[in-house]
Structure formats: C-alpha cells, structure tokens
Amino acid sequence: MLLKEKRAVITGAAQGLGKALVERLLAEGCQVLAGDMQETQLGETAAELKSRYPGRTLLTARCDVTQEPEVKALVDQAQKTFGGIDIFIANAGILISGPLTEFDVGKWRKVIEVNLVGQMLCMKHALKVMDAAGAGSYIQINSKSGKKGSFKNSAYAASKFGAIGLVQSAALEMAEKKIRVNAICPGNLLDSPLWKDSLFKQYAQNQGITEAAVRQKYIDQVPMKRPCAYEDVCNVMVFLASDLSSYMTGQAINVTGGQEMR
Ligand SMILES: NC(=O)c1ccc[n+]([C@@H]2O[C@H](COP(=O)([O-])OP(=O)(O)OC[C@H]3O[C@@H](n4cnc5c(N)ncnc54)[C@H](O)[C@@H]3O)[C@@H](O)[C@H]2O)c1
C-alpha cells in the first residue's frame, strides 16, 4: 500500500475511470472524498465500493467542477474532515464530437467549460490548501488528445491541450513549495461507459462507419494492439501520487500502448 493514510480528493468519481481510480485509492490505503455532479450514481458507486472495502473511509459530495462554490466546498470539506489534501485527482471531463464547420458553439464552450475552466477551478482551490501545508501531489486526468489533434473532436482536443498548459504553469508556480502537478494522458478506454454509451455512436455517425468498425479502427491505431485499461491508468496514478515520482513535476505521461507515436 504505497499511499497508506494519504488524504485523497477526486472529481468525476461516479462512474468510468473515476470510479476505478477511487477503488485503487481505497486499495492503496487512502481516505477518499469523491465528488461528482451525478449524485445518485455517485451514491450507488460509493455504496458498492464501501461494501468491497469495509473499514476504509470513503466520503462523497456533490461537485460540479464548473461551479466555483461547489469546487471550493469540496476542498473545504476535505480540509475540515481530513485536515488537508495530499492527493487531488482532477478526473471530471466530457467529450462532445463533431465536424468543426458544423459545431454548435454552445456545445464547444461546454466542453471548454468542464475540461479547462473546471480544471482551473480545481487547481485554484486544491493548490491553495496544498500550498498552506507545503506538500501535495495534484494529478490531472488528461488524454492523448491533449497532445495530438483529434479527428472531428476539436473541442475536446483544444480543452485537453489547454489543460496541459495549465499543468505546466501550475507546476512552475508550485515547484519550490514541494507541490507537484502532473497529468496522465490515457489512450482509448474502449470498455468504459464513455465509449459504450456515447462515443461509438458519435464516431460511427461522424465517420460514416459501423460501431464495430470504430472499435477496430481505434485498436488498429495502437502499436500494442489493445485498448487502454483502467488498471493501466491507475498504476500511473499511484506512481504520480507517491514519493516514487518525487522528482517529477509539470509532466503529462502518455499511457497509450505507444499510440502517440503513430
Ligand atoms: N474513456 C476514455 O477513453 C478516456 C480516454 C482518455 C481520457 N479520458 C478522460 O478520463 C476522464 C474520465 O472519463 P470517463 O471515460 O470515465 O468518462 P465518463 O463520462 O464515464 O465519466 C465522467 C464523470 O465525470 C462526471 N462529470 C461530467 N461533467 C462534470 C462536471 N461538470 N462536474 C463534475 N463531474 C462531472 C460525470 O458525471 C461522470 O461521472 C475524463 O477527463 C476523460 O477526458 C477518458
């Protein structure tokens, strides 16, 4: 247990990757405060994880990362109940795809609001608490689309590129204070609800191919010939959260099976 007794806060924790990250934080011995805007789903997830990890601390809170008072309240709750934050995982994110020439600007702004402004708000409040304590590891969940343009996916790629700029800038501001700020850039988690409930449909429509063809296309892009798995991302999260990465800050780590080389 590399993170025993550490105090962790995570956003977008109700489902998908966020849920897997919460589970791994609990398995590593952390006390966890999990936020999400889907309160019912978050409650169900927490109940399931608590039954699997009896005796561990898992608290939940409503938190829409685009609403500054809700982000501040999440951070305040961690401060009040845990006495501080050692690890903050900024995982909440959305994806709306579409051709740029047809893109509704309201939807484009929504993606920027969650994936970029939301990241700024989480940093603003979490880093203030870490700054006061003189320690902490802030981890942003980014994407391979934060480093490489993404077909008919301009809003998402722009938001994720911008978020890496935030990570590097925050890392510079925090470097001398022993607070590290890094990002993880996962490849395609093809078995996640994001893909199963939404992306296969969106991409099939946008690209004029079947959903099965979309899946195969994204596997074919990966030199290691398999989708990204939650565990691949969780392993890097533990590394970045722990002292094993104590000389790393401002980095955006690819977890893609080599896909960014294609
Ligand atoms: N699924 C993938 O293939 C993939 C690949 C690379 C990166 N990512 C990134 O991983 C993160 C998690 O993605 P996922 O696949 O689990 O998606 P998901 O849609 O399954 O889960 C996202 C979670 O974020 C929450 N959320 C959305 N908007 C929010 C807001 N404004 N405030 C608070 N919570 C909000 C949702 O309620 C949901 O619980 C995202 O940042 C995403 O960009 C995902």
XYZ file of C-alpha atoms in Angstrom, residues 118-253:
136
model
C -13.199 23.156 -14.394
C -9.536 22.120 -14.230
C -8.530 25.691 -13.391
C -11.080 25.890 -10.575
C -9.918 22.586 -9.075
C -6.299 23.740 -9.223
C -7.127 27.146 -7.763
C -8.731 25.700 -4.645
C -6.809 22.442 -4.145
C -3.396 24.030 -4.662
C -4.216 26.742 -2.126
C -4.726 24.055 0.542
C -1.600 22.154 -0.528
C 0.367 25.415 -0.575
C -0.600 26.145 3.032
C 0.531 22.629 4.039
C 3.722 22.737 1.961
C 3.104 19.349 0.323
C 0.873 17.569 -2.166
C 0.517 15.813 -5.486
C -2.023 17.176 -7.972
C -2.894 14.847 -10.832
C -4.935 15.894 -13.830
C -6.566 13.237 -15.985
C -5.903 14.434 -19.489
C -5.881 12.391 -22.737
C -3.729 11.516 -25.707
C -5.911 14.186 -27.376
C -4.101 16.703 -25.157
C -1.008 16.268 -27.310
C -2.273 15.408 -30.764
C -5.224 16.772 -32.760
C -8.258 14.518 -32.747
C -10.446 13.892 -35.836
C -13.768 15.782 -35.631
C -13.013 16.299 -31.975
C -11.762 19.890 -31.865
C -13.450 20.987 -28.637
C -12.089 18.034 -26.667
C -8.565 18.320 -28.104
C -8.469 22.098 -27.567
C -9.644 21.707 -23.971
C -7.117 18.955 -23.247
C -4.197 20.817 -24.930
C -5.111 23.850 -22.799
C -5.230 21.744 -19.661
C -1.611 20.637 -20.217
C -0.686 24.332 -20.368
C -2.393 24.702 -17.003
C -0.444 21.761 -15.563
C 2.901 23.150 -16.686
C 2.086 26.671 -15.444
C 0.825 25.432 -12.071
C 3.850 23.145 -11.741
C 6.132 26.174 -12.191
C 4.219 28.164 -9.569
C 4.322 25.287 -7.082
C 7.736 23.749 -7.750
C 9.633 25.423 -4.931
C 6.840 24.665 -2.500
C 7.217 20.867 -2.775
C 3.862 20.518 -4.524
C 3.956 18.518 -7.726
C 1.481 18.944 -10.583
C 1.318 16.318 -13.340
C -1.093 14.918 -15.904
C -1.895 11.438 -17.169
C -2.776 11.089 -20.856
C -4.630 7.795 -21.315
C -5.334 6.186 -24.666
C -8.773 4.892 -25.593
C -10.565 3.144 -22.731
C -12.792 1.295 -25.192
C -14.625 -0.670 -22.497
C -15.567 2.436 -20.495
C -19.126 3.846 -20.342
C -17.912 6.947 -22.239
C -17.244 4.773 -25.280
C -20.037 2.229 -24.808
C -22.803 4.743 -24.050
C -21.720 7.579 -26.303
C -18.501 7.634 -28.352
C -19.048 4.543 -30.508
C -22.368 6.103 -31.570
C -20.953 9.642 -32.081
C -17.926 8.433 -34.090
C -19.930 5.946 -36.172
C -22.234 8.793 -37.163
C -19.469 11.373 -37.751
C -17.224 8.980 -39.667
C -19.934 7.107 -41.586
C -18.854 3.635 -40.387
C -20.357 0.987 -38.074
C -19.745 0.968 -34.319
C -17.801 -2.307 -34.653
C -15.611 -0.677 -37.312
C -14.990 2.270 -34.985
C -13.763 -0.118 -32.252
C -11.448 -1.948 -34.648
C -10.133 1.339 -36.070
C -9.103 2.569 -32.627
C -7.470 -0.763 -31.699
C -5.556 -0.755 -35.007
C -4.071 2.648 -34.119
C -2.354 1.178 -31.047
C 1.075 -0.453 -31.569
C 0.355 -2.776 -28.595
C -2.952 -3.744 -30.271
C -5.236 -3.464 -27.266
C -7.375 -0.734 -25.706
C -6.226 1.154 -22.626
C -7.497 -0.470 -19.391
C -8.412 1.248 -16.121
C -5.542 -0.568 -14.409
C -3.006 0.984 -16.805
C -4.114 4.455 -15.704
C -4.473 3.530 -12.005
C -0.866 2.257 -11.903
C 0.468 5.596 -13.157
C -1.838 7.496 -10.798
C -0.324 5.601 -7.827
C 3.193 6.332 -9.110
C 2.500 10.064 -9.536
C 0.709 10.294 -6.184
C 3.536 8.565 -4.320
C 7.093 9.594 -3.454
C 8.332 7.278 -6.214
C 7.847 10.252 -8.553
C 9.217 12.874 -6.143
C 11.457 14.490 -8.810
C 8.692 14.772 -11.416
C 6.534 17.830 -11.957
C 4.880 19.521 -14.938
C 4.781 16.227 -16.852
C 1.995 14.758 -18.975
C 2.530 10.999 -19.040
